[in-house]
Amino acid sequence: MSSLGPLPSPPLPTTSFLTIPSIFSKFPLYPLPFTSSSSCSRVVCHGGSKVQHVASDLKFVLHDALDASGIDTVHAREAREEFCSQIQRFTDIDKQTSICINRCVDLGRTALYIAAEDDSLVSHSSVPLPVDAFIGRLDDLSMDYCPHYRPEYDSSPEKFLESIERFLYVHKGFSRSNANLSEARSLYLNSVLTHRTGSAAMLSLIYSEILKMLRLWGLLCFDAEIFFPHDVHTLPKGYHKLKSKESDQAHVMTSGNILVEILNNLKHAFWPFQHDHTKTLFLRAAHAANCVDGSDFVGESGSHIASAKAAQHRLDRGVWTSVRFGDMRRSLSACERLILLKNDANELRDYSVLLYHCGLFEQSLQYLKKYQELKNSLTQVTSSNSLSSLEEDVVYKLMTRLNLILMEHGWSQPSYARNFLSNYSEPW
């Protein structure tokens, strides 16, 4: 069955996750279907080219939509601006620089601005996340290592790196989180520094920050690299770059890729459609769009239907207790930052389908058109596998549906529309 199926009249979802009021479109928003500080200096550069992101002529919607619902986004906007000020220092060369030697973008600070924005979105706190305090805590890790340093390590890079890993993973107790990344605290740098459990990306980032500070202090006198694990259990490890093998290149994490990895982890963890992990994120959301009128639940599993109805019941009562149904706010924020960070057409497509589920049909269509424009302008050969063909077919049908919705006359706002943002405060 097609992921979008036939093109019915504008859908009115029957299950809900989140409603965001729109200030951009005359069309209403409908509920979603589903399921101490150190005195040492940081190494930062103050130059670089501006980031030319793929949607420079389009406007992001998340902060304005939250403002329209009465939620103060001052701190979220400030964190986003600081995030942009960091990534604007990237050049194409900087993005390909190893995280161990990057000097242009303060990766630790950038990761904390990601956490600061999301913290403001879900906690509605009147004070911002104390980024500088966590920067101090990150720097203190490097300083705390100094008593563990021995002069004989200068002659043995392997022993030097082993001592850092013993310090980080044994003495300080940092560990790898579970494979499914279901715990939000393993995905944000401030929480990882507090709870000492994190994703591979976060542990690699912390490791690299220690190496950069030790190099600054003259304790690291050889070229070191971090082995970024692609499995679900291995810890990031250091190795002497001069003794590296060709196979190690696939495990080198660059400055641009580490931020993409962090944001992709957030995007996957908070994607509002968590059922059927055999599908891509886009196809999951498109499939949910085909199940909004009730009749399309034919053929769905009983657990899927029960989960959707249970989510609806909890949200109707204002109870947010399940972490298995994602978070539209943090999914949207991750998508927006990925669009700012990299020229990947798929990010526009994924952002568009989320806007569709928020009822922002005009903006959804704009981003979908931008996706097609960018994709058609690319010179590289597009994959012709069955999954890619299915996704392109779904994109075409989604665009057709959006055009029909926007051409529909006399389509009025439903008498009952809910807003689950206004009086909600969610702890981390």
Short mmCIF file of C-alpha atoms in Angstrom, two decimals:
data_model
loop_
_atom_site.label_atom_id
_atom_site.label_comp_id
_atom_site.label_asym_id
_atom_site.label_seq_id
_atom_site.Cartn_x
_atom_site.Cartn_y
_atom_site.Cartn_z
CA MET A 1 0.00 0.00 0.00
CA SER A 2 1.30 3.47 -0.80
CA SER A 3 2.52 5.44 2.17
CA LEU A 4 0.13 8.24 1.36
CA GLY A 5 -2.52 6.31 -0.54
CA PRO A 6 -5.36 8.04 -2.35
CA LEU A 7 -5.81 11.75 -1.93
CA PRO A 8 -8.82 12.36 0.31
CA SER A 9 -10.24 15.62 1.45
CA PRO A 10 -8.05 17.49 3.97
CA PRO A 11 -7.41 15.05 6.81
CA LEU A 12 -8.53 15.61 10.37
CA PRO A 13 -6.31 13.44 12.58
CA THR A 14 -8.02 11.38 15.23
CA THR A 15 -5.06 10.92 17.54
CA SER A 16 -2.86 13.56 18.95
CA PHE A 17 0.61 14.36 20.13
CA LEU A 18 0.94 18.09 20.05
CA THR A 19 -0.82 21.13 18.65
CA ILE A 20 1.06 24.28 17.70
CA PRO A 21 -0.95 27.36 16.75
CA SER A 22 0.09 28.95 13.47
CA ILE A 23 0.57 32.63 12.87
CA PHE A 24 1.58 32.12 9.26
CA SER A 25 -1.42 30.47 7.67
CA LYS A 26 -5.18 30.90 7.69
CA PHE A 27 -5.43 27.15 8.07
CA PRO A 28 -5.76 25.95 11.67
CA LEU A 29 -3.40 23.55 13.34
CA TYR A 30 -4.68 20.10 14.09
CA PRO A 31 -3.56 17.50 16.58
CA LEU A 32 -0.89 15.09 15.46
CA PRO A 33 -1.46 11.42 14.75
CA PHE A 34 0.46 8.82 16.83
CA THR A 35 1.64 7.07 18.42
CA SER A 36 33.42 24.75 39.12
CA SER A 37 34.79 26.72 36.70
CA SER A 38 38.36 26.84 35.45
CA SER A 39 40.42 29.87 34.60
CA CYS A 40 42.00 28.24 31.54
CA SER A 41 41.24 29.68 28.10
CA ARG A 42 39.24 27.90 25.44
CA VAL A 43 40.67 27.44 21.95
CA VAL A 44 38.36 29.41 19.67
CA CYS A 45 38.83 31.30 16.42
CA HIS A 46 36.86 34.36 15.40
CA GLY A 47 36.91 34.11 11.65
CA GLY A 48 35.36 32.04 8.92
CA SER A 49 32.78 32.26 6.18
CA LYS A 50 29.04 32.54 6.62
CA VAL A 51 27.03 29.36 6.37
CA GLN A 52 24.96 29.31 3.18
CA HIS A 53 22.11 27.08 4.20
CA VAL A 54 19.63 25.60 1.79
CA ALA A 55 16.56 27.45 3.03
CA SER A 56 17.89 31.00 3.30
CA ASP A 57 14.76 32.38 1.62
CA LEU A 58 12.35 30.46 3.85
CA LYS A 59 11.39 31.07 7.45
CA PHE A 60 11.50 28.55 10.27
CA VAL A 61 8.25 28.27 12.17
CA LEU A 62 8.87 26.70 15.58
CA HIS A 63 9.67 29.73 17.72
CA ASP A 64 6.98 31.92 16.19
CA ALA A 65 4.37 29.21 16.60
CA LEU A 66 5.28 28.77 20.27
CA ASP A 67 5.15 32.54 20.79
CA ALA A 68 1.65 32.53 19.31
CA SER A 69 0.60 29.96 21.90
CA GLY A 70 1.76 32.20 24.74
CA ILE A 71 5.08 30.48 25.43
CA ASP A 72 8.08 32.75 25.94
CA THR A 73 10.85 31.74 23.51
CA VAL A 74 13.38 34.43 24.41
CA HIS A 75 15.90 31.96 25.82
CA ALA A 76 15.33 29.50 22.98
CA ARG A 77 15.92 32.23 20.41
CA GLU A 78 19.08 33.39 22.17
CA ALA A 79 20.44 29.84 22.23
CA ARG A 80 19.65 29.43 18.51
CA GLU A 81 21.44 32.69 17.73
CA GLU A 82 24.51 31.53 19.65
CA PHE A 83 24.40 28.20 17.82
CA CYS A 84 24.32 30.07 14.50
CA SER A 85 27.18 32.34 15.56
CA GLN A 86 29.31 29.25 16.13
CA ILE A 87 28.51 27.37 12.91
CA GLN A 88 28.96 30.57 10.87
CA ARG A 89 32.67 30.17 11.57
CA PHE A 90 32.74 26.93 9.60
CA THR A 91 34.43 26.83 6.22
CA ASP A 92 34.28 23.76 4.03
CA ILE A 93 37.79 22.88 5.23
CA ASP A 94 36.86 23.40 8.87
CA LYS A 95 33.95 20.99 8.55
CA GLN A 96 36.35 18.29 7.41
CA THR A 97 38.79 18.92 10.25
CA SER A 98 39.11 16.27 12.93
CA ILE A 99 37.40 17.07 16.22
CA CYS A 100 40.78 16.57 17.93
CA ILE A 101 42.41 19.53 16.20
CA ASN A 102 39.47 21.79 15.34
CA ARG A 103 40.16 25.38 16.40
CA CYS A 104 37.51 27.39 14.59
CA VAL A 105 34.27 26.26 16.21
CA ASP A 106 33.97 25.62 19.93
CA LEU A 107 32.22 22.26 19.64
CA GLY A 108 31.56 21.93 23.36
CA ARG A 109 29.90 25.33 23.54
CA THR A 110 27.92 24.64 20.36
CA ALA A 111 26.60 21.37 21.82
CA LEU A 112 25.58 23.22 24.97
CA TYR A 113 23.64 25.79 22.95
CA ILE A 114 21.74 22.90 21.38
CA ALA A 115 20.89 21.70 24.89
CA ALA A 116 20.01 25.23 26.02
CA GLU A 117 17.46 25.71 23.26
CA ASP A 118 15.75 22.38 23.85
CA ASP A 119 15.78 22.95 27.61
CA SER A 120 13.92 26.22 27.09
CA LEU A 121 11.43 24.56 24.73
CA VAL A 122 10.37 21.83 27.16
CA SER A 123 10.97 23.30 30.62
CA HIS A 124 9.60 26.83 30.02
CA SER A 125 12.14 27.98 32.60
CA SER A 126 12.42 31.68 33.34
CA VAL A 127 16.21 31.38 33.36
CA PRO A 128 18.43 30.03 30.58
CA LEU A 129 20.58 26.95 30.85
CA PRO A 130 23.90 28.05 32.46
CA VAL A 131 26.12 27.32 29.47
CA ASP A 132 29.22 28.96 30.96
CA ALA A 133 28.94 26.86 34.11
CA PHE A 134 28.92 23.66 32.05
CA ILE A 135 31.83 24.96 29.97
CA GLY A 136 33.69 25.32 33.26
CA ARG A 137 32.78 21.78 34.21
CA LEU A 138 34.03 20.55 30.83
CA ASP A 139 37.32 22.39 31.28
CA ASP A 140 37.67 21.02 34.79
CA LEU A 141 37.76 17.51 33.38
CA SER A 142 41.00 18.36 31.60
CA MET A 143 42.46 19.96 34.69
CA ASP A 144 41.46 17.01 36.85
CA TYR A 145 43.48 14.75 34.58
CA CYS A 146 46.76 16.56 35.33
CA PRO A 147 47.50 14.67 38.59
CA HIS A 148 47.16 11.43 36.59
CA TYR A 149 49.82 12.49 34.08
CA ARG A 150 53.26 10.88 34.26
CA PRO A 151 56.42 12.11 32.43
CA GLU A 152 57.08 8.63 31.05
CA TYR A 153 53.90 8.96 28.96
CA ASP A 154 55.84 11.33 26.67
CA SER A 155 57.72 8.38 25.21
CA SER A 156 54.65 6.17 24.81
CA PRO A 157 51.58 7.65 23.11
CA GLU A 158 49.69 4.42 23.73
CA LYS A 159 50.22 4.62 27.50
CA PHE A 160 49.30 8.29 27.45
CA LEU A 161 45.97 7.59 25.73
CA GLU A 162 45.33 4.59 27.97
CA SER A 163 45.77 6.84 31.00
CA ILE A 164 43.22 9.32 29.60
CA GLU A 165 40.70 6.54 29.00
CA ARG A 166 41.31 5.09 32.45
CA PHE A 167 40.73 8.57 33.88
CA LEU A 168 37.60 9.21 31.81
CA TYR A 169 35.90 5.81 31.89
CA VAL A 170 37.08 4.44 35.24
CA HIS A 171 38.08 7.25 37.56
CA LYS A 172 35.36 9.67 36.35
CA GLY A 173 32.89 6.89 35.56
CA PHE A 174 31.70 7.99 32.10
CA SER A 175 29.88 5.19 30.27
CA ARG A 176 28.07 4.55 26.99
CA SER A 177 24.28 4.76 27.02
CA ASN A 178 22.08 1.98 25.69
CA ALA A 179 21.69 1.40 21.98
CA ASN A 180 18.25 2.89 21.40
CA LEU A 181 19.15 6.34 22.76
CA SER A 182 15.78 6.51 24.48
CA GLU A 183 17.05 8.56 27.43
CA ALA A 184 17.18 12.25 26.60
CA ARG A 185 19.91 12.89 29.13
CA SER A 186 22.39 10.79 27.12
CA LEU A 187 21.94 13.13 24.12
CA TYR A 188 22.66 16.51 25.72
CA LEU A 189 26.13 17.56 26.83
CA ASN A 190 25.01 19.20 30.07
CA SER A 191 23.20 16.03 31.15
CA VAL A 192 26.12 13.81 30.16
CA LEU A 193 28.48 15.94 32.24
CA THR A 194 26.06 15.63 35.16
CA HIS A 195 25.03 11.96 34.93
CA ARG A 196 28.19 10.66 33.16
CA THR A 197 26.25 8.49 30.74
CA GLY A 198 26.14 9.49 27.12
CA SER A 199 25.97 8.60 23.47
CA ALA A 200 29.07 7.78 21.45
CA ALA A 201 28.94 11.27 19.96
CA MET A 202 28.89 12.93 23.37
CA LEU A 203 31.71 10.79 24.77
CA SER A 204 33.79 11.46 21.65
CA LEU A 205 33.18 15.18 22.03
CA ILE A 206 34.24 15.16 25.68
CA TYR A 207 37.33 13.08 24.84
CA SER A 208 38.30 15.52 22.09
CA GLU A 209 37.87 18.52 24.40
CA ILE A 210 40.27 16.93 26.88
CA LEU A 211 42.83 16.28 24.14
CA LYS A 212 42.58 19.86 22.86
CA MET A 213 43.16 21.32 26.31
CA LEU A 214 46.09 18.98 26.99
CA ARG A 215 47.60 20.01 23.67
CA LEU A 216 47.14 23.65 24.61
CA TRP A 217 49.00 23.05 27.87
CA GLY A 218 51.84 21.25 26.09
CA LEU A 219 51.13 17.81 27.56
CA LEU A 220 50.04 16.25 24.28
CA CYS A 221 53.05 16.15 21.97
CA PHE A 222 51.90 13.79 19.22
CA ASP A 223 49.06 13.62 16.70
CA ALA A 224 46.15 11.85 18.36
CA GLU A 225 42.89 10.75 16.83
CA ILE A 226 39.66 9.38 18.32
CA PHE A 227 38.20 6.13 17.05
CA PHE A 228 34.45 6.80 16.76
CA PRO A 229 32.57 3.50 17.17
CA HIS A 230 29.75 2.65 14.78
CA ASP A 231 28.49 -0.27 16.85
CA VAL A 232 26.27 0.04 19.91
CA HIS A 233 28.61 -0.94 22.72
CA THR A 234 32.21 0.18 22.06
CA LEU A 235 33.58 3.24 23.81
CA PRO A 236 35.42 5.95 21.84
CA LYS A 237 39.15 5.28 22.03
CA GLY A 238 42.25 7.29 21.19
CA TYR A 239 45.09 6.18 18.96
CA HIS A 240 48.38 7.51 17.62
CA LYS A 241 47.62 8.94 14.20
CA LEU A 242 51.04 8.01 12.76
CA LYS A 243 50.26 4.37 13.48
CA SER A 244 46.75 4.46 12.07
CA LYS A 245 45.52 2.06 9.40
CA GLU A 246 43.50 2.80 6.31
CA SER A 247 40.50 1.12 7.91
CA ASP A 248 40.58 3.70 10.70
CA GLN A 249 39.52 6.47 8.31
CA ALA A 250 35.89 5.37 8.45
CA HIS A 251 35.93 6.00 12.19
CA VAL A 252 37.36 9.52 12.11
CA MET A 253 34.78 12.07 13.25
CA THR A 254 35.07 15.52 11.69
CA SER A 255 33.89 18.77 13.27
CA GLY A 256 30.96 19.06 10.88
CA ASN A 257 29.95 15.43 11.24
CA ILE A 258 29.96 15.45 15.05
CA LEU A 259 27.31 18.18 15.13
CA VAL A 260 25.28 16.36 12.49
CA GLU A 261 25.56 13.16 14.54
CA ILE A 262 24.38 14.94 17.71
CA LEU A 263 21.39 16.50 15.94
CA ASN A 264 20.49 13.31 14.10
CA ASN A 265 20.45 11.46 17.42
CA LEU A 266 18.00 14.04 18.76
CA LYS A 267 15.92 13.92 15.59
CA HIS A 268 15.60 10.12 15.78
CA ALA A 269 14.98 10.05 19.52
CA PHE A 270 12.17 12.63 19.45
CA TRP A 271 10.62 11.86 16.06
CA PRO A 272 6.87 11.74 16.79
CA PHE A 273 6.29 8.52 14.87
CA GLN A 274 8.22 5.77 16.63
CA HIS A 275 6.43 2.74 15.18
CA ASP A 276 7.92 0.49 12.47
CA HIS A 277 11.65 1.12 12.66
CA THR A 278 12.11 -0.67 9.33
CA LYS A 279 10.97 2.55 7.65
CA THR A 280 12.87 5.83 7.36
CA LEU A 281 11.71 8.75 9.49
CA PHE A 282 10.06 10.35 6.49
CA LEU A 283 8.14 7.21 5.54
CA ARG A 284 6.97 6.74 9.13
CA ALA A 285 5.51 10.25 9.15
CA ALA A 286 4.00 9.78 5.69
CA HIS A 287 2.46 6.47 6.76
CA ALA A 288 0.95 8.22 9.81
CA ALA A 289 -0.57 10.80 7.47
CA ASN A 290 -2.39 7.98 5.70
CA CYS A 291 -3.92 6.74 8.97
CA VAL A 292 -5.54 9.94 10.13
CA ASP A 293 -9.18 9.30 9.23
CA GLY A 294 -9.65 6.01 11.05
CA SER A 295 -10.57 3.93 8.02
CA ASP A 296 -6.93 3.61 7.07
CA PHE A 297 -6.20 1.70 10.27
CA VAL A 298 -7.29 -1.39 8.36
CA GLY A 299 -4.30 -3.69 8.26
CA GLU A 300 -2.53 -1.96 11.13
CA SER A 301 -1.38 -3.99 14.10
CA GLY A 302 -3.49 -3.97 17.23
CA SER A 303 -0.58 -2.65 19.28
CA HIS A 304 -0.17 0.30 16.92
CA ILE A 305 -3.84 1.24 17.15
CA ALA A 306 -3.88 0.74 20.92
CA SER A 307 -0.76 2.89 21.33
CA ALA A 308 -2.29 5.70 19.29
CA LYS A 309 -5.53 5.62 21.29
CA ALA A 310 -3.64 5.46 24.60
CA ALA A 311 -1.58 8.48 23.59
CA GLN A 312 -4.77 10.34 22.68
CA HIS A 313 -6.35 9.51 26.06
CA ARG A 314 -3.31 10.69 28.03
CA LEU A 315 -3.02 13.91 26.10
CA ASP A 316 -6.73 14.65 26.42
CA ARG A 317 -6.20 14.57 30.19
CA GLY A 318 -3.04 16.66 29.98
CA VAL A 319 -0.83 13.77 31.12
CA TRP A 320 2.57 13.38 29.47
CA THR A 321 4.09 10.19 30.83
CA SER A 322 5.34 8.24 27.83
CA VAL A 323 8.69 8.85 26.17
CA ARG A 324 7.90 6.49 23.29
CA PHE A 325 5.82 8.94 21.25
CA GLY A 326 8.48 11.53 20.55
CA ASP A 327 8.40 15.28 20.96
CA MET A 328 7.37 17.47 18.05
CA ARG A 329 9.07 20.55 19.50
CA ARG A 330 12.48 18.95 19.75
CA SER A 331 12.07 17.16 16.41
CA LEU A 332 11.34 20.46 14.71
CA SER A 333 14.25 22.21 16.43
CA ALA A 334 16.64 19.41 15.40
CA CYS A 335 15.43 19.61 11.80
CA GLU A 336 15.82 23.38 11.71
CA ARG A 337 19.39 23.22 13.01
CA LEU A 338 20.28 20.44 10.57
CA ILE A 339 19.01 22.62 7.73
CA LEU A 340 21.20 25.45 9.01
CA LEU A 341 24.19 23.16 9.34
CA LYS A 342 24.30 21.17 6.11
CA ASN A 343 23.11 21.21 2.51
CA ASP A 344 21.13 18.00 2.60
CA ALA A 345 17.88 18.08 0.69
CA ASN A 346 16.41 15.29 2.82
CA GLU A 347 16.40 17.58 5.85
CA LEU A 348 14.01 19.92 4.02
CA ARG A 349 11.78 16.98 3.12
CA ASP A 350 11.68 15.68 6.70
CA TYR A 351 10.99 19.15 8.06
CA SER A 352 8.18 19.55 5.54
CA VAL A 353 6.37 16.39 6.62
CA LEU A 354 6.49 17.50 10.26
CA LEU A 355 4.97 20.84 9.28
CA TYR A 356 2.24 18.92 7.46
CA HIS A 357 1.33 17.11 10.67
CA CYS A 358 1.27 20.45 12.51
CA GLY A 359 -1.29 21.77 10.04
CA LEU A 360 1.17 24.27 8.56
CA PHE A 361 0.29 23.24 5.02
CA GLU A 362 1.50 26.36 3.23
CA GLN A 363 4.91 26.22 4.89
CA SER A 364 5.09 22.47 4.36
CA LEU A 365 4.55 22.94 0.63
CA GLN A 366 7.17 25.68 0.46
CA TYR A 367 9.82 23.46 2.03
CA LEU A 368 8.83 20.52 -0.13
CA LYS A 369 9.24 22.67 -3.24
CA LYS A 370 12.64 23.83 -1.97
CA TYR A 371 13.55 20.18 -1.46
CA GLN A 372 12.70 19.34 -5.06
CA GLU A 373 14.53 22.39 -6.39
CA LEU A 374 17.69 21.51 -4.50
CA LYS A 375 17.46 17.85 -5.38
CA ASN A 376 17.03 18.62 -9.09
CA SER A 377 19.99 20.99 -9.03
CA LEU A 378 22.38 18.39 -7.65
CA THR A 379 24.78 17.00 -10.19
CA GLN A 380 25.49 13.69 -8.53
CA VAL A 381 23.60 10.58 -9.61
CA THR A 382 20.55 9.92 -7.47
CA SER A 383 20.13 6.49 -5.98
CA SER A 384 17.68 4.35 -7.89
CA ASN A 385 17.04 1.74 -5.21
CA SER A 386 13.51 0.76 -4.30
CA LEU A 387 13.53 2.73 -1.04
CA SER A 388 14.55 5.95 -2.79
CA SER A 389 11.92 5.40 -5.47
CA LEU A 390 9.26 4.83 -2.82
CA GLU A 391 10.22 8.02 -1.00
CA GLU A 392 10.10 10.06 -4.20
CA ASP A 393 6.67 8.64 -4.97
CA VAL A 394 5.51 9.64 -1.51
CA VAL A 395 6.96 13.15 -1.96
CA TYR A 396 4.98 13.55 -5.18
CA LYS A 397 1.75 12.41 -3.53
CA LEU A 398 2.33 14.59 -0.48
CA MET A 399 2.90 17.63 -2.70
CA THR A 400 -0.27 16.83 -4.64
CA ARG A 401 -2.22 16.54 -1.41
CA LEU A 402 -0.85 19.85 -0.13
CA ASN A 403 -1.82 21.61 -3.34
CA LEU A 404 -5.35 20.21 -3.08
CA ILE A 405 -5.63 21.30 0.54
CA LEU A 406 -4.50 24.84 -0.26
CA MET A 407 -6.92 25.05 -3.20
CA GLU A 408 -9.85 23.80 -1.13
CA HIS A 409 -12.54 26.47 -0.69
CA GLY A 410 -14.92 26.69 2.21
CA TRP A 411 -12.79 24.47 4.46
CA SER A 412 -13.44 25.82 7.94
CA GLN A 413 -11.70 25.33 11.24
CA PRO A 414 -13.04 22.41 13.28
CA SER A 415 -15.08 23.35 16.32
CA TYR A 416 -12.69 21.59 18.67
CA ALA A 417 -8.96 22.24 18.53
CA ARG A 418 -6.64 21.50 21.43
CA ASN A 419 -3.42 23.12 22.55
CA PHE A 420 -1.15 21.03 24.72
CA LEU A 421 1.62 23.62 24.93
CA SER A 422 0.13 26.46 26.92
CA ASN A 423 0.19 25.01 30.44
CA TYR A 424 2.65 22.22 30.16
CA SER A 425 6.00 21.89 31.88
CA GLU A 426 8.02 18.77 31.20
CA PRO A 427 11.00 17.78 33.35
CA TRP A 428 14.12 16.36 31.74
#
